[in-house]
Short mmCIF file of C-alpha atoms (C1' of nucleotides) in Angstrom, two decimals:
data_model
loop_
_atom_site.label_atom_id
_atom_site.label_comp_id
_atom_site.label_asym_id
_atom_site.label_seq_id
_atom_site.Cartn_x
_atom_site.Cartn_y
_atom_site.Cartn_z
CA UNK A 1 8.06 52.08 5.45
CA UNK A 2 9.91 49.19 3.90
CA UNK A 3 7.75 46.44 1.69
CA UNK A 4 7.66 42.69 2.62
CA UNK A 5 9.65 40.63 0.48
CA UNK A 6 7.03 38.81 -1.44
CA UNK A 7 5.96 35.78 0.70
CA UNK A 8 7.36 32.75 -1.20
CA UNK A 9 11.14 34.05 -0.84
CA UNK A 10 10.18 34.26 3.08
CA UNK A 11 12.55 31.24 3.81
CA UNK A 12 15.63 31.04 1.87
CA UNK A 13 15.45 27.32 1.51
CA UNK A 14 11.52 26.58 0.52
CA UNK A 15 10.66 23.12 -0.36
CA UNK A 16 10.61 22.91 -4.28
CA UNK A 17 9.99 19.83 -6.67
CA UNK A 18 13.85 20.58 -8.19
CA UNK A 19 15.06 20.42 -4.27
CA UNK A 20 13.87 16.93 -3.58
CA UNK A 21 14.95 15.56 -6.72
CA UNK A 22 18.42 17.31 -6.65
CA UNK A 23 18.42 16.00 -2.38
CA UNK A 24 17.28 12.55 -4.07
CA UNK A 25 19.80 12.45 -6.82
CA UNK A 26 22.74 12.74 -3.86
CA UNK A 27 21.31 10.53 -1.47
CA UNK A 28 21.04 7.62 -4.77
CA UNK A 29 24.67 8.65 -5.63
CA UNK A 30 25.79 8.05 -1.91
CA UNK A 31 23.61 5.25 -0.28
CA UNK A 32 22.41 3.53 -3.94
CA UNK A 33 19.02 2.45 -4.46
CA UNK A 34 17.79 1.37 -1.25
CA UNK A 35 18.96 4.35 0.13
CA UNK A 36 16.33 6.49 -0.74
CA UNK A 37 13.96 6.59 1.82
CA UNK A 38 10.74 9.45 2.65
CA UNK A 39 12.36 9.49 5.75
CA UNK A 40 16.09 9.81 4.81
CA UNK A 41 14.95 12.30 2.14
CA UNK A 42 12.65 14.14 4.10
CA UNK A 43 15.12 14.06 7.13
CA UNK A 44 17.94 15.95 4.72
CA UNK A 45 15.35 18.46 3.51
CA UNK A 46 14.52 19.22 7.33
CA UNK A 47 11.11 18.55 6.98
CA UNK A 48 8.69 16.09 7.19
CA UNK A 49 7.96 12.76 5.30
CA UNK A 50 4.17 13.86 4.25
CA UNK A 51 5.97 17.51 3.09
CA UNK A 52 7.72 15.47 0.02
CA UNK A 53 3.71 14.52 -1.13
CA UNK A 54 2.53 17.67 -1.80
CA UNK A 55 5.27 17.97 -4.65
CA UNK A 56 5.67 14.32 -6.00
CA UNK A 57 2.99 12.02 -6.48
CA UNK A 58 5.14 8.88 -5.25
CA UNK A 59 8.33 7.32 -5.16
CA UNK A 60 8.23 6.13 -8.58
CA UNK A 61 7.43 9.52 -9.87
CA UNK A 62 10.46 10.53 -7.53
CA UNK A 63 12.91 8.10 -8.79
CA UNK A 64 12.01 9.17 -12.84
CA UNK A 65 12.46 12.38 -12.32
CA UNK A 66 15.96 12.17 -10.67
CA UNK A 67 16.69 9.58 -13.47
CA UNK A 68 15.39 12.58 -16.26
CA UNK A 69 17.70 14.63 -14.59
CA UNK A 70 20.73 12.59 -15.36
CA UNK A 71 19.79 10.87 -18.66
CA UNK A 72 19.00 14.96 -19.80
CA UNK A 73 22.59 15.64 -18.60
CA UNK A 74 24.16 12.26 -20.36
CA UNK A 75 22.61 13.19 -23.58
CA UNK A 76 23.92 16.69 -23.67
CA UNK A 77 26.51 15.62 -25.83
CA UNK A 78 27.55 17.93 -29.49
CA UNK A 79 26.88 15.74 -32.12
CA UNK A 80 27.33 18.35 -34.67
CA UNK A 81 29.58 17.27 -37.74
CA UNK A 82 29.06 13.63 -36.58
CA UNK A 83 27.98 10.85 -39.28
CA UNK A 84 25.14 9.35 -37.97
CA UNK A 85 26.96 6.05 -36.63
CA UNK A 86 28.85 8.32 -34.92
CA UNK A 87 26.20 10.33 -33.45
CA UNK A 88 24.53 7.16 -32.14
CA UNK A 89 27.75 6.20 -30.48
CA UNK A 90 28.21 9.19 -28.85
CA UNK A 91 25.00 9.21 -27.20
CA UNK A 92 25.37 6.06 -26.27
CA UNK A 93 28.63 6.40 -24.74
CA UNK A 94 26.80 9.07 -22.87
CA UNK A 95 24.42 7.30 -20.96
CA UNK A 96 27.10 4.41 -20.16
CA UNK A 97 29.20 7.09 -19.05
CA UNK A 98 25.82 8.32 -16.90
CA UNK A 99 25.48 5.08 -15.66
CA UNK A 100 28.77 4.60 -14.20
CA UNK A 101 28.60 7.98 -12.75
CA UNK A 102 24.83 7.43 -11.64
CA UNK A 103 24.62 2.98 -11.41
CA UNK A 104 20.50 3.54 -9.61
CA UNK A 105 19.48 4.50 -13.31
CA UNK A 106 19.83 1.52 -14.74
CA UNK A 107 16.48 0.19 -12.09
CA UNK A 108 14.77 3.57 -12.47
CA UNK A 109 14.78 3.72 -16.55
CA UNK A 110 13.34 0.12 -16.49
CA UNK A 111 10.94 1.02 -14.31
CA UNK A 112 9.83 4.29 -16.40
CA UNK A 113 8.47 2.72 -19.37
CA UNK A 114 7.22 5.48 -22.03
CA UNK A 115 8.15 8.06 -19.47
CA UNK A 116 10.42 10.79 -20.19
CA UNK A 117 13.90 9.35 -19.63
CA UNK A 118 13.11 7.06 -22.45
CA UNK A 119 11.68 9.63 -24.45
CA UNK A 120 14.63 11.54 -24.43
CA UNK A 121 16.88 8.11 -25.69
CA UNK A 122 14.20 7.35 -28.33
CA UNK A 123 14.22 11.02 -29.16
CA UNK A 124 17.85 11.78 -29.74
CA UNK A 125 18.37 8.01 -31.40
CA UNK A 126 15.41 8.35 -33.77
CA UNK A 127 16.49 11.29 -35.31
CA UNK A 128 19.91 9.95 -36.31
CA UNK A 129 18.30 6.54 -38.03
CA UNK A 130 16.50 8.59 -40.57
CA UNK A 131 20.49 9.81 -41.46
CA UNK A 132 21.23 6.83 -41.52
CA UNK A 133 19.52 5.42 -44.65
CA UNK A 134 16.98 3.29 -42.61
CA UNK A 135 13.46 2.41 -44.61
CA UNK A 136 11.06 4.55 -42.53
CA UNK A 137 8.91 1.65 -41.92
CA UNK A 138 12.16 0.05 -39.75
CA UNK A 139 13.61 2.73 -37.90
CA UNK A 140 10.74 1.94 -35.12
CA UNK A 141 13.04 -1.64 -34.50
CA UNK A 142 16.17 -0.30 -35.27
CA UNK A 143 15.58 2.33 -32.59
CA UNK A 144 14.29 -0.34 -30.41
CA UNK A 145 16.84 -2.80 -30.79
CA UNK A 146 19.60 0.15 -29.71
CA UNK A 147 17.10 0.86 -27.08
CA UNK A 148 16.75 -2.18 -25.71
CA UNK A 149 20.03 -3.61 -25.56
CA UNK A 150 21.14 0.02 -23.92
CA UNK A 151 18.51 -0.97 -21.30
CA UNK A 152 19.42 -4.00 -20.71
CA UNK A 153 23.23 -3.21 -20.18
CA UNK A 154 22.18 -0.34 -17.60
CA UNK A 155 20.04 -2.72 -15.73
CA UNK A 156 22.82 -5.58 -15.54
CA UNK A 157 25.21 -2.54 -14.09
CA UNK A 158 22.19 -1.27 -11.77
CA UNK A 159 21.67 -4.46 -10.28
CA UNK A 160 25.86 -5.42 -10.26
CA UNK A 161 26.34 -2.44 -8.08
CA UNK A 162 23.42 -3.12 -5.89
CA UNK A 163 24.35 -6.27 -5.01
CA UNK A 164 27.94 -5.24 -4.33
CA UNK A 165 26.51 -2.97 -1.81
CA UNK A 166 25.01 -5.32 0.03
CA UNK A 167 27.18 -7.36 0.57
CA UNK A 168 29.61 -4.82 1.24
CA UNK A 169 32.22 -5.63 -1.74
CA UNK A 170 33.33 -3.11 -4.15
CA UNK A 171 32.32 -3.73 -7.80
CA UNK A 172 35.24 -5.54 -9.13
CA UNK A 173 35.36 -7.99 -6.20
CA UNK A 174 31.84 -8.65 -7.06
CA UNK A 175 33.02 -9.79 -10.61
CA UNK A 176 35.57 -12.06 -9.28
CA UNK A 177 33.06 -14.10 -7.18
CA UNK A 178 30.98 -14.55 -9.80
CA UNK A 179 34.35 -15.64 -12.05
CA UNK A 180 35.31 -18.08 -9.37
CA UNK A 181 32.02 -19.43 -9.72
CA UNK A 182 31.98 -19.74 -13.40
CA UNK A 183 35.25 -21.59 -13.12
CA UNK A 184 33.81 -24.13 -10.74
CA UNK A 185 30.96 -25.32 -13.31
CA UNK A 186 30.39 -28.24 -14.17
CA UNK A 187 32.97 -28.54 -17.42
CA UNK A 188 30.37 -31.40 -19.03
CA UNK A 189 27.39 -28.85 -18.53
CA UNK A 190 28.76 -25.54 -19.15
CA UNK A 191 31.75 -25.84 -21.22
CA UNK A 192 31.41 -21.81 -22.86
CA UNK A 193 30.90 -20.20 -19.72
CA UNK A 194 33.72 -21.62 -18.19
CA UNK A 195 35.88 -20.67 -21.09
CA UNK A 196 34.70 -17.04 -20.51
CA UNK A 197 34.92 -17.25 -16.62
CA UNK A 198 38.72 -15.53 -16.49
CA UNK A 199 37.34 -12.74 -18.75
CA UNK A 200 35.34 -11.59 -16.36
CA UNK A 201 38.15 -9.94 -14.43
CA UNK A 202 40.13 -8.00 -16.95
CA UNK A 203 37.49 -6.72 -19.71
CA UNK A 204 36.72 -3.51 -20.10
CA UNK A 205 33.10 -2.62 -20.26
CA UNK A 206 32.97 0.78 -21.62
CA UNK A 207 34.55 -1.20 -24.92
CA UNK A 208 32.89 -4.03 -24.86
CA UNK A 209 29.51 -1.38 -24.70
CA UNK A 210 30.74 0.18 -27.81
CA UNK A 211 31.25 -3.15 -29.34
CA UNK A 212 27.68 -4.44 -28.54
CA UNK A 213 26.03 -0.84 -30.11
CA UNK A 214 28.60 -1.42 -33.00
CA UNK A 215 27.01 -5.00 -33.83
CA UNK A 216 23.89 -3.81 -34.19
CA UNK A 217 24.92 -0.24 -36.23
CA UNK A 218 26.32 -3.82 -38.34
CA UNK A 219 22.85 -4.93 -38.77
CA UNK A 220 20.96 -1.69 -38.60
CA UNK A 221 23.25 -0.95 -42.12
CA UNK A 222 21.69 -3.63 -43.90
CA UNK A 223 18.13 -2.77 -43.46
CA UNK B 1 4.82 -55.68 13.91
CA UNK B 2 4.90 -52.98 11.13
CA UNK B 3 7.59 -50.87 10.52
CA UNK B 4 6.83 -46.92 11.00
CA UNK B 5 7.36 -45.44 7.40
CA UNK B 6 10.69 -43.03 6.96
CA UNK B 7 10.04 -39.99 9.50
CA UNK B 8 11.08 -37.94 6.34
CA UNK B 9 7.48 -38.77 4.60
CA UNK B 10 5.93 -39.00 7.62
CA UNK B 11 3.48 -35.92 6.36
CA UNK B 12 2.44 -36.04 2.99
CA UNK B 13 3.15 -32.36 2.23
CA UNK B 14 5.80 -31.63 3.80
CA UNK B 15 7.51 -28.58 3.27
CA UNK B 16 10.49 -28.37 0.69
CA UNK B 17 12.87 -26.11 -1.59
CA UNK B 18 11.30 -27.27 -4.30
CA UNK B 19 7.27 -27.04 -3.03
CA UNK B 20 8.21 -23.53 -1.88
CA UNK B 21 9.74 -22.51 -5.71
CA UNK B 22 6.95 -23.76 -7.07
CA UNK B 23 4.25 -22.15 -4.43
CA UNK B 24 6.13 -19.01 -5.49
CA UNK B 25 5.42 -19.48 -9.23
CA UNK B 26 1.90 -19.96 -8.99
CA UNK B 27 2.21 -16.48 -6.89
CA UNK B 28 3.90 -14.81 -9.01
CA UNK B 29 1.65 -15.44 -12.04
CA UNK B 30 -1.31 -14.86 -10.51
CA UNK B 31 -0.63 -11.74 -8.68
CA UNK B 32 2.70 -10.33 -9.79
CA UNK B 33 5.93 -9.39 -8.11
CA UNK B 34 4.28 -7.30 -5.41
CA UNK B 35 2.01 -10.43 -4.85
CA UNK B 36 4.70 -12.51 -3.41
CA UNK B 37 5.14 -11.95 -0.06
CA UNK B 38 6.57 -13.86 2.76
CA UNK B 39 3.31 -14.03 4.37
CA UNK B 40 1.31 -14.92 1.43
CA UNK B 41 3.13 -17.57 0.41
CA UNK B 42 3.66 -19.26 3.90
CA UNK B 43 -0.48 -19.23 4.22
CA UNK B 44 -0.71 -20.71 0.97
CA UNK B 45 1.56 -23.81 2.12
CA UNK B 46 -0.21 -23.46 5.30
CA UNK B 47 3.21 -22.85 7.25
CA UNK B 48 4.69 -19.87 9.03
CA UNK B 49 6.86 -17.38 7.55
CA UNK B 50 10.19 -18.20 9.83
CA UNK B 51 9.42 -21.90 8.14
CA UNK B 52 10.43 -20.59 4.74
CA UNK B 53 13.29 -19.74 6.05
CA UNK B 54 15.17 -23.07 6.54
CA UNK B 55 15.26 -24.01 2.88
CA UNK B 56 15.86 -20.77 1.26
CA UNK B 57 18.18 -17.80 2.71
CA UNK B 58 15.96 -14.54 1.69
CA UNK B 59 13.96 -13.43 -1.07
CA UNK B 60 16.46 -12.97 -3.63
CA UNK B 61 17.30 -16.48 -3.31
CA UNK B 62 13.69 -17.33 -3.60
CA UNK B 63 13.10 -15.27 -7.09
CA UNK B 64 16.07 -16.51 -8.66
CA UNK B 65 15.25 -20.28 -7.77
CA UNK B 66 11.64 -19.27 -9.26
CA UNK B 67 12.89 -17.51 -12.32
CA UNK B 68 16.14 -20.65 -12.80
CA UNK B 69 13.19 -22.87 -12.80
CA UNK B 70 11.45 -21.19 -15.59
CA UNK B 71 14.68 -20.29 -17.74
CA UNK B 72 15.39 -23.43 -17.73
CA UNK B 73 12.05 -24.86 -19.04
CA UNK B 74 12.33 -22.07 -21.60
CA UNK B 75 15.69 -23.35 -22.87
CA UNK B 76 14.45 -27.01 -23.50
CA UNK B 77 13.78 -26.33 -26.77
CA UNK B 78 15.24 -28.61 -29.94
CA UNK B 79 17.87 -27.66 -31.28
CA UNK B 80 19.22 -30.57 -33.46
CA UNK B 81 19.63 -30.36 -36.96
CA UNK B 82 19.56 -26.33 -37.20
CA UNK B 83 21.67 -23.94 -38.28
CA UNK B 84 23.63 -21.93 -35.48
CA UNK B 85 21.53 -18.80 -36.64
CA UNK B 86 18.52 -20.74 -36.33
CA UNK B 87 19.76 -22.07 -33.12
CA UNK B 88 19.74 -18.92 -31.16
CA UNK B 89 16.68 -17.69 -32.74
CA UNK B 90 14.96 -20.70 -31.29
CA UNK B 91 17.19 -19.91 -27.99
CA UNK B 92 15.52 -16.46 -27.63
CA UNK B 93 12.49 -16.68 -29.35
CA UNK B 94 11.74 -19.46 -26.03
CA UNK B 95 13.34 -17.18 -23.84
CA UNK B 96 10.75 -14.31 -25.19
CA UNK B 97 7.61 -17.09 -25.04
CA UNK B 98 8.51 -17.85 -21.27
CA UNK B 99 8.44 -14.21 -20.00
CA UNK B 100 5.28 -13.97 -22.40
CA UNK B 101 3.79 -16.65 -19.79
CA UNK B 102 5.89 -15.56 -16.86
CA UNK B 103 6.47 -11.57 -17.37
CA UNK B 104 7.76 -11.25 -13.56
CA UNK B 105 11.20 -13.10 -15.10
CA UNK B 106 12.54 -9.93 -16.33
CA UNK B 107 12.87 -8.44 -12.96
CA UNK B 108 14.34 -11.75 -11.46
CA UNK B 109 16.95 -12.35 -14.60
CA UNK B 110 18.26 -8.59 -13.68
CA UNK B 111 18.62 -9.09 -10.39
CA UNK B 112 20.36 -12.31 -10.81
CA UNK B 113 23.86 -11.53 -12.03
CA UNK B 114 26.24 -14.25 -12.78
CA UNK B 115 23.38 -16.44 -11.34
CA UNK B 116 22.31 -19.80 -12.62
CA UNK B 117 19.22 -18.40 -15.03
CA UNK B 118 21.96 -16.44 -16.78
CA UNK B 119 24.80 -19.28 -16.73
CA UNK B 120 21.75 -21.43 -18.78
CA UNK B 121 21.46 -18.49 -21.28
CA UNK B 122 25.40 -17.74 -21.93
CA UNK B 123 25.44 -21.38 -22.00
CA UNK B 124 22.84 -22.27 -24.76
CA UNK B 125 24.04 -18.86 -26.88
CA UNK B 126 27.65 -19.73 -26.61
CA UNK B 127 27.45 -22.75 -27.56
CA UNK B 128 26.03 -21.56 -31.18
CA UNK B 129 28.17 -18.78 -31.49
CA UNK B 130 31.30 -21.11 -31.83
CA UNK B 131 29.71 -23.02 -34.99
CA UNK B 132 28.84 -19.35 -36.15
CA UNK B 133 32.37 -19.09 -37.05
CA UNK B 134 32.60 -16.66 -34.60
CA UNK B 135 36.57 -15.83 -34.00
CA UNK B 136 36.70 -17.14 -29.72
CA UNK B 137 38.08 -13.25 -28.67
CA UNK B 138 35.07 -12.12 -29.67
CA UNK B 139 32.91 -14.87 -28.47
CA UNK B 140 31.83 -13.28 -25.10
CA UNK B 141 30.67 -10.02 -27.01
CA UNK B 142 28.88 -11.45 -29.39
CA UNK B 143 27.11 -13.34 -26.80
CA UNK B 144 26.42 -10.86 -23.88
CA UNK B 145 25.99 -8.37 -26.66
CA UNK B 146 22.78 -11.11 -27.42
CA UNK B 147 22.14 -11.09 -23.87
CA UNK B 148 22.02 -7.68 -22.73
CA UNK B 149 19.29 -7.23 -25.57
CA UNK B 150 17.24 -10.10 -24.38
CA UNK B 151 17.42 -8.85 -20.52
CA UNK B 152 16.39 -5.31 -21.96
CA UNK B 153 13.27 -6.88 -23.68
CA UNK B 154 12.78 -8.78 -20.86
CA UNK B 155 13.27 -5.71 -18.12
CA UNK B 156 10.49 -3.66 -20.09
CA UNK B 157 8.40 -6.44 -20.52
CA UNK B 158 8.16 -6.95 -16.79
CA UNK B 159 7.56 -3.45 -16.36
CA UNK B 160 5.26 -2.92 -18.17
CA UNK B 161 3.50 -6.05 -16.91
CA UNK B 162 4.06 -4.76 -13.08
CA UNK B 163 2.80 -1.28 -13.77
CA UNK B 164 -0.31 -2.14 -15.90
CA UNK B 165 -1.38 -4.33 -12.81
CA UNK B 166 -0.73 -1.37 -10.64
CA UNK B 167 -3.45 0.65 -12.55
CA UNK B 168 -5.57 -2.12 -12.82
CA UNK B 169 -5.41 -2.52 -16.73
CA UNK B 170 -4.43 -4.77 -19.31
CA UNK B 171 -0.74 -4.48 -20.61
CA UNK B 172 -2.41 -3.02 -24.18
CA UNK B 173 -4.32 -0.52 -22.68
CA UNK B 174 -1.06 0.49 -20.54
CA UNK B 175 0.59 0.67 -24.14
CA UNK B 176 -2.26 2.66 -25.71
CA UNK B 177 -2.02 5.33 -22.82
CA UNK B 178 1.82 5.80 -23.80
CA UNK B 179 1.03 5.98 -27.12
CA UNK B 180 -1.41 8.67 -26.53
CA UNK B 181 1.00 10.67 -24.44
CA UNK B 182 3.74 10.11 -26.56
CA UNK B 183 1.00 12.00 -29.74
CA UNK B 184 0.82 14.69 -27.20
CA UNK B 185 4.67 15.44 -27.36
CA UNK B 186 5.80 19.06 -28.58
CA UNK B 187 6.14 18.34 -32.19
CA UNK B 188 9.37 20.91 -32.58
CA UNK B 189 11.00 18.69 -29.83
CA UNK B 190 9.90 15.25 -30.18
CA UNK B 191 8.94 14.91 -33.74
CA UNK B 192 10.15 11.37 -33.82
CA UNK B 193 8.72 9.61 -31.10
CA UNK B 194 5.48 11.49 -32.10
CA UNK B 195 6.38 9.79 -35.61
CA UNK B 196 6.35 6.25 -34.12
CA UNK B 197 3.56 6.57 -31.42
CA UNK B 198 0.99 5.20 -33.47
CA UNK B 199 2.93 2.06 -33.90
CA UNK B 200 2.72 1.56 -30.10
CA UNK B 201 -0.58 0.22 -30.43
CA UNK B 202 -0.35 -2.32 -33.34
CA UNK B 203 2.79 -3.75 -33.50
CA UNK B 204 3.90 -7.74 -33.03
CA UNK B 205 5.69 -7.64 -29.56
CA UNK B 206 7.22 -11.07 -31.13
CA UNK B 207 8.17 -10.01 -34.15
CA UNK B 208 10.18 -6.73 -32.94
CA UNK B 209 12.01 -8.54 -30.52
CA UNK B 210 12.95 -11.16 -33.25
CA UNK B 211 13.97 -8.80 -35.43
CA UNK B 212 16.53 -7.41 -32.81
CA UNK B 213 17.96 -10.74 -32.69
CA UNK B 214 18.66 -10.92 -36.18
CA UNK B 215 19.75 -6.86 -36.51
CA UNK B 216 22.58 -8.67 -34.05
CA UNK B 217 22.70 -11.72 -35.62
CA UNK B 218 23.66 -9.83 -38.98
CA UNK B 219 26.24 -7.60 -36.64
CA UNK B 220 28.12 -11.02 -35.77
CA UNK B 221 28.35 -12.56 -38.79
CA UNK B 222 30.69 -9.89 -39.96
CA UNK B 223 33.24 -10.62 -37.34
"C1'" DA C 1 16.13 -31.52 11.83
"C1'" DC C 2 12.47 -28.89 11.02
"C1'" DC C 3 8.63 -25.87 12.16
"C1'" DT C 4 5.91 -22.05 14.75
"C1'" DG C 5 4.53 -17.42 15.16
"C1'" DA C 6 5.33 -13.41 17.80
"C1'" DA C 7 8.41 -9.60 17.57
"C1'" DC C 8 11.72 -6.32 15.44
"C1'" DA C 9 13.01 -2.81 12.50
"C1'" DC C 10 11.84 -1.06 8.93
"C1'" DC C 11 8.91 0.66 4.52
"C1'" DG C 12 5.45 4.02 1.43
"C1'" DT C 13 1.57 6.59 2.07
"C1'" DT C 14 -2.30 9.14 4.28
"C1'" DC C 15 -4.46 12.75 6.70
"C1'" DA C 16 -6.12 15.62 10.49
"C1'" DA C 17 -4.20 19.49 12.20
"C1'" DG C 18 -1.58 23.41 11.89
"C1'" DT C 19 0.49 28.01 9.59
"C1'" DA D 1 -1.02 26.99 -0.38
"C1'" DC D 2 2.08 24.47 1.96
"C1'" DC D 3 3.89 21.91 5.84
"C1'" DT D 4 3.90 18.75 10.14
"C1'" DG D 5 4.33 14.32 12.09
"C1'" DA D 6 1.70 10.76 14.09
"C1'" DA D 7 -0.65 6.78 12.45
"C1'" DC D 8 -1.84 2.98 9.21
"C1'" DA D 9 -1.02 -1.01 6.77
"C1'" DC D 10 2.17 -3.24 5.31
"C1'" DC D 11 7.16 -5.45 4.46
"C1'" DG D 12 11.59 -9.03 5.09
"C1'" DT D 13 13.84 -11.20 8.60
"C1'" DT D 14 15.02 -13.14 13.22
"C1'" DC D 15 14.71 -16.19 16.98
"C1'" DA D 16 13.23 -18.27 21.29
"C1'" DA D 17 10.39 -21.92 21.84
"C1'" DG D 18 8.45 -26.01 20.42
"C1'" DT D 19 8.21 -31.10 18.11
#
DNA sequence: ACCTGAACACCGTTCAAGT
DNA sequence: ACCTGAACACCGTTCAAGT
């Protein structure tokens, strides 16, 4: 007589750790941040909000490993035959290009600190500095000044696109609000960010990124 | 007979925008972000929670008037007589001493696009960059390229503030556990964040993020 | 005009009970 | 070993009812 299939391929579509993060990933990608829900998750998994426990620890856990599982992707990039500067660009363009693709990983990398989507950025930026001519004893802040300001543009683009959904408004219309706002300042009290107000609508941020990691490449060369 | 004094102080405490912002404050210090609820802070101005209500419109609101309150005590710092360098060193160096004092910022300044904490920062930086010689098309990247690093700092700071608390430990032993786990890395994989992990537990928080500034500092000066 | 506080519609997480 | 789903202890927000 026939042998059993062994027992854990009994049901084609068994709950698995790489399941509820790839269900996660979609349900981030489609309702953003405050979309992701035990219940919403556990209700696309056909199963049970206490089933999603027994493989993640939490929701934080949850949300850095779907974030891993893009920034791994975004870094991905061949860097072979690249000068250093180049390399560094290149991986940065590839978690802005993750970001825009993916906006929730802006929050979730924040909220990871030392955990392995930041590994992974340290990792693949680190290795390039050395290249790069940087005193050993300074490629800790050079790394960290990429790192941060790479952080700090993902979480301004996390929490534009949140707030967009909110209120219902696409991302650019967001931008304008905010530039109509800007232009109605005070011109006594906030002279500058007046005079930047009408930028707002027309820039484009993938350059002005690449300009930002370019500065400090700038300042990173004279160390 | 005596006239009744104005109804509008006829309670000595009565409840206001700014009594609520700074109820908040004291909150958030004390317990964190997760410690400000709409419930504990109505029992702390012995109120009820719909009371809140009627001077600010949600939550949101409530952080940002909480963080705008503390930006802006940050940014009253003097100014005359220095150089523009020295100027936005100052700039960010109170910036960094306020979410020192007030980590819970970080997460506020993020979710506050376009709001009035980050008008007062674009506003004090772009003022400088102008006297930095600083051609005006390139004005607003110099300066959110300056900001985007300072809200990264700022974002991980509050992190790692929020999730210390969580475990019930001090922000350094929070760092020293990374820094551990970060020793523990596959050496073939990660050899350079294994190469900087020891510096996780002995390096000037202050100092790093100063030296960011000027890697960005030097990256503007060359345009 | 301003405040009260119960009620609503959610959350993340736990856990006894099942298979 | 893995899953179920009710239950717990919360949230932010609303709103009829008060003063």
């Amino acid at each position: 007589m026939q042998r059993k299939a062994p027992s854990t391929q009994r049901r084609e579509e068994s709950l698995s750790r790489s399941r509820i993060v790839e269900a996660s990933i979609e349900i981030l990608d489609k309702y953003g941040e405050s979309g992701l829900t035990f219940r919403a998750l556990s209700e696309r998994l056909a199963t049970g909000p206490g089933a999603i426990y027994w493989h993640i620890a939490n929701k934080g856990e949850l949300l850095t490993a779907a974030c891993d599982a893009i920034v791994a992707g975004a870094l991905d990039v061949p860097l072979v035959g690249k000068t250093p500067e180049a390399a560094i660009r290149a991986i940065a363009l590839g978690i802005f290009d993750g970001m825009q693709a993916h906006p929730w990983i802006g929050s979730a990398l924040t909220h990871s600190p030392g955990q392995s989507p930041i590994v992974r950025i340290v990792e693949s930026i680190g290795r390039q500095t050395g290249a790069l001519g940087v005193p050993e004893d300074q490629q800790r802040v050079a790394v960290s000044a990429l790192l941060s300001f790479i952080l700090g543009v993902s979480s301004q683009n996390a929490a534009n696109t949140q707030l967009a959904r909110v209120r219902g408004i696409n991302r650019s219309d967001f931008l304008e609000a905010i530039s109509t706002a800007w232009s109605a300042l005070d011109p006594d009290e906030y002279p500058f960010t007046r005079s930047i107000a009408a930028q707002l609508l027309n820039h484009d941020d993938r350059r002005d990124f690449l300009a930002g990691i370019d500065l400090i490449l700038k300042g990173i060369s004279t160390l």
